[in-house]
CSV table of C-alpha atoms in Angstrom, one decimal:
chain,number,residue,atom,x,y,z
A,1,MET,CA,0.0,0.0,0.0
A,2,ASP,CA,1.3,3.5,-0.8
A,3,GLU,CA,1.1,5.2,2.6
A,4,PRO,CA,3.4,7.8,4.0
A,5,ARG,CA,3.9,5.4,7.0
A,6,MET,CA,3.2,1.8,7.4
A,7,ILE,CA,1.0,0.8,10.2
A,8,PRO,CA,2.6,-2.3,11.8
A,9,PRO,CA,0.4,-5.4,12.2
A,10,ARG,CA,-1.0,-5.7,15.7
A,11,PRO,CA,-0.5,-9.1,17.3
A,12,ARG,CA,-4.1,-9.0,18.6
A,13,ASP,CA,-5.4,-8.7,15.0
A,14,ARG,CA,-3.7,-12.0,14.2
A,15,VAL,CA,-5.2,-13.6,17.3
A,16,TYR,CA,-8.7,-12.3,16.3
A,17,ALA,CA,-8.2,-13.7,12.8
A,18,VAL,CA,-7.3,-17.2,14.0
A,19,VAL,CA,-10.1,-17.3,16.5
A,20,THR,CA,-12.6,-16.1,13.9
A,21,LEU,CA,-11.4,-18.8,11.4
A,22,VAL,CA,-11.7,-21.5,14.1
A,23,LEU,CA,-15.2,-20.3,14.8
A,24,ALA,CA,-16.1,-20.4,11.1
A,25,VAL,CA,-14.8,-24.0,10.9
A,26,LEU,CA,-16.9,-24.9,14.0
A,27,LEU,CA,-20.0,-23.2,12.4
A,28,LEU,CA,-19.5,-25.0,9.0
A,29,PRO,CA,-21.7,-28.1,9.9
A,30,ALA,CA,-24.6,-25.8,10.8
A,31,ALA,CA,-24.0,-23.7,7.6
A,32,LEU,CA,-24.0,-26.9,5.5
A,33,VAL,CA,-27.5,-27.7,6.9
A,34,ARG,CA,-28.6,-24.1,6.3
A,35,ASP,CA,-27.3,-23.7,2.7
A,36,ALA,CA,-25.0,-26.5,1.5
A,37,GLY,CA,-24.1,-24.6,-1.7
A,38,ARG,CA,-22.9,-21.6,0.1
A,39,ALA,CA,-21.8,-23.1,3.5
A,40,ARG,CA,-18.4,-21.4,3.6
A,41,GLU,CA,-19.9,-18.0,2.9
A,42,VAL,CA,-22.6,-18.5,5.5
A,43,ALA,CA,-20.2,-19.8,8.2
A,44,CYS,CA,-17.9,-16.9,7.4
A,45,ARG,CA,-20.8,-14.4,7.7
A,46,TRP,CA,-21.8,-15.8,11.1
A,47,ALA,CA,-18.2,-15.8,12.4
A,48,LEU,CA,-17.6,-12.3,11.2
A,49,ARG,CA,-20.9,-11.1,12.7
A,50,LEU,CA,-19.6,-12.3,16.1
A,51,ARG,CA,-16.2,-10.6,15.5
A,52,PHE,CA,-17.7,-7.3,14.2
A,53,PRO,CA,-21.1,-7.1,15.9
A,54,ALA,CA,-21.7,-3.4,15.1
A,55,GLU,CA,-21.1,-3.9,11.4
A,56,ASP,CA,-24.0,-2.7,9.2
A,57,LEU,CA,-24.1,-4.0,5.6
A,58,THR,CA,-27.5,-2.5,4.8
A,59,GLY,CA,-27.8,0.1,2.1
A,60,LEU,CA,-24.9,-1.2,0.0
A,61,THR,CA,-25.9,-1.9,-3.6
A,62,ALA,CA,-26.5,-5.5,-4.4
A,63,GLY,CA,-23.3,-5.6,-6.4
A,64,ALA,CA,-21.2,-4.0,-3.7
A,65,LEU,CA,-22.6,-6.3,-1.1
A,66,ALA,CA,-22.0,-9.4,-3.2
A,67,ALA,CA,-18.5,-8.3,-4.0
A,68,PHE,CA,-17.6,-7.5,-0.4
A,69,THR,CA,-19.1,-10.8,0.8
A,70,ALA,CA,-17.2,-12.8,-1.7
A,71,ALA,CA,-13.9,-11.0,-1.0
A,72,ARG,CA,-14.1,-11.3,2.7
A,73,THR,CA,-15.1,-15.0,2.4
A,74,GLU,CA,-12.0,-15.7,0.3
A,75,ALA,CA,-9.8,-13.6,2.6
A,76,LEU,CA,-10.9,-15.6,5.7
A,77,TRP,CA,-11.0,-19.1,4.2
A,78,ARG,CA,-8.0,-19.0,1.9
A,79,HIS,CA,-5.7,-16.5,3.7
A,80,GLY,CA,-6.9,-16.4,7.3
A,81,GLN,CA,-7.4,-12.7,7.0
A,82,LEU,CA,-10.3,-10.7,8.5
A,83,ILE,CA,-12.0,-7.8,6.7
A,84,GLY,CA,-14.6,-5.9,8.7
A,85,LEU,CA,-16.7,-3.0,7.6
A,86,THR,CA,-16.4,0.2,9.6
A,87,SER,CA,-18.7,2.2,7.4
A,88,GLY,CA,-20.6,1.4,4.2
A,89,TYR,CA,-23.8,3.1,3.1
A,90,ARG,CA,-24.6,6.5,4.7
A,91,ASP,CA,-27.8,8.3,4.2
A,92,PRO,CA,-27.4,11.9,2.9
A,93,ALA,CA,-28.2,13.5,6.3
A,94,ALA,CA,-25.5,11.4,8.0
A,95,GLN,CA,-23.0,12.3,5.2
A,96,GLN,CA,-23.9,16.0,5.5
A,97,ARG,CA,-23.3,15.8,9.3
A,98,LEU,CA,-19.9,14.3,8.8
A,99,PHE,CA,-19.0,16.9,6.2
A,100,ASP,CA,-20.2,19.8,8.4
A,101,GLU,CA,-18.2,18.5,11.3
A,102,GLU,CA,-15.1,18.3,9.2
A,103,VAL,CA,-15.7,21.8,7.9
A,104,ARG,CA,-15.9,23.1,11.5
A,105,ARG,CA,-12.8,21.1,12.5
A,106,CYS,CA,-10.7,22.2,9.4
A,107,GLY,CA,-12.2,25.7,8.9
A,108,SER,CA,-13.0,25.4,5.2
A,109,THR,CA,-14.9,23.3,2.8
A,110,ALA,CA,-11.8,22.7,0.7
A,111,SER,CA,-9.8,21.4,3.6
A,112,ALA,CA,-12.8,19.3,4.7
A,113,ARG,CA,-13.0,17.7,1.3
A,114,MET,CA,-9.6,16.2,1.8
A,115,LEU,CA,-11.3,13.6,4.0
A,116,VAL,CA,-15.1,13.9,3.7
A,117,LEU,CA,-17.2,14.6,0.6
A,118,PRO,CA,-20.6,16.3,0.7
A,119,PRO,CA,-23.6,14.0,0.1
A,120,ALA,CA,-24.0,14.8,-3.6
A,121,LEU,CA,-20.4,13.5,-4.3
A,122,SER,CA,-20.0,10.7,-1.8
A,123,PRO,CA,-20.0,7.1,-3.0
A,124,HIS,CA,-21.1,6.2,0.5
A,125,VAL,CA,-24.5,7.8,-0.2
A,126,ARG,CA,-24.7,5.7,-3.4
A,127,GLY,CA,-24.0,2.5,-1.5
A,128,LEU,CA,-20.7,1.9,-3.4
A,129,ALA,CA,-18.1,2.8,-0.7
A,130,LEU,CA,-16.6,0.5,2.0
A,131,ASP,CA,-14.4,1.7,4.8
A,132,VAL,CA,-12.7,-1.4,6.1
A,133,ARG,CA,-10.6,-2.6,9.0
A,134,PRO,CA,-8.2,-3.8,10.2
A,135,HIS,CA,-5.2,-2.5,8.4
A,136,GLU,CA,-4.1,-6.0,7.4
A,137,GLY,CA,-7.6,-6.6,5.9
A,138,ALA,CA,-7.3,-3.5,3.8
A,139,ARG,CA,-3.9,-4.6,2.6
A,140,TRP,CA,-5.4,-7.9,1.5
A,141,LEU,CA,-8.3,-6.1,-0.2
A,142,GLU,CA,-5.9,-3.8,-2.0
A,143,GLU,CA,-3.9,-6.8,-3.3
A,144,HIS,CA,-6.9,-9.0,-4.2
A,145,GLY,CA,-9.9,-6.7,-4.4
A,146,ALA,CA,-9.8,-6.1,-8.2
A,147,ARG,CA,-11.1,-9.7,-8.6
A,148,TYR,CA,-14.2,-8.4,-6.9
A,149,ASP,CA,-14.3,-4.9,-8.5
A,150,LEU,CA,-13.3,-3.4,-5.2
A,151,TYR,CA,-10.5,-0.8,-5.4
A,152,ARG,CA,-8.7,1.6,-3.1
A,153,VAL,CA,-9.2,5.0,-4.7
A,154,TYR,CA,-7.4,7.6,-2.5
A,155,ASP,CA,-3.8,7.7,-1.4
A,156,ASN,CA,-4.7,9.3,2.0
A,157,GLU,CA,-7.3,6.7,3.0
A,158,TRP,CA,-5.9,3.1,3.3
A,159,TRP,CA,-9.4,2.0,4.6
A,160,HIS,CA,-11.6,3.4,1.7
A,161,PHE,CA,-12.5,1.1,-1.1
A,162,GLU,CA,-15.2,1.5,-3.8
A,163,TYR,CA,-17.1,-1.0,-5.9
A,164,LEU,CA,-16.4,-0.1,-9.5
A,165,PRO,CA,-17.7,-2.9,-11.8
A,166,GLY,CA,-16.7,-3.2,-15.4
A,167,ARG,CA,-13.0,-2.3,-15.0
A,168,GLY,CA,-11.8,-5.8,-15.9
A,169,GLY,CA,-9.5,-5.8,-12.9
A,170,THR,CA,-7.8,-2.6,-13.9
A,171,PRO,CA,-7.6,-0.2,-10.9
A,172,PRO,CA,-8.6,3.4,-11.6
A,173,PRO,CA,-5.9,6.0,-11.2
A,174,ARG,CA,-5.5,6.6,-7.5
A,175,LEU,CA,-6.4,10.1,-6.4
A,176,PRO,CA,-4.4,11.9,-3.6
A,177,HIS,CA,-7.6,12.5,-1.6
A,178,PRO,CA,-11.3,12.9,-2.1
A,179,GLY,CA,-11.1,16.7,-2.6
A,180,VAL,CA,-9.7,16.4,-6.1
A,181,ILE,CA,-13.1,15.2,-7.3
A,182,SER,CA,-14.8,18.1,-9.1
A,183,GLY,CA,-18.4,18.8,-8.6
A,184,PRO,CA,-20.9,21.0,-6.8
A,185,LEU,CA,-20.6,21.7,-3.1
């Protein structure tokens, strides 16, 4: 990942990943009964729901949800890596509050747009953006996400990925920050 500084892996994140994978393995028989064709996905979803109980996947587009589910299922089963969602869909009012808070904190709309976009420009409002955690999960997603049309789009946000179908696995040019997007304020 192209970051000004690397965030070192935290030992506890590795422990959480191992425990979550063991839990998914233990849940696999019940998942087989529930949906034999998608048992690994179901067991992964159940285990990750226990690891990230506050996670909210509602509001994502069907494509973004399917891509994120498939990516995190592969990450856990094939690589023992956790990917949790910190923030996905945001309604326009919530996005406006975040933007207004950042304007107050920074003192200008231009500075605020370095981290938060107004609702009219935010892919979170369209259900296409995913803010993920932990850092190792974001690294995995940056390396493998193109298979699922999930791409990191900003240099200054290691956690922010967007569902961009139809790119054939070719990442879009990365922008330095959200503020370079042109459009109405």
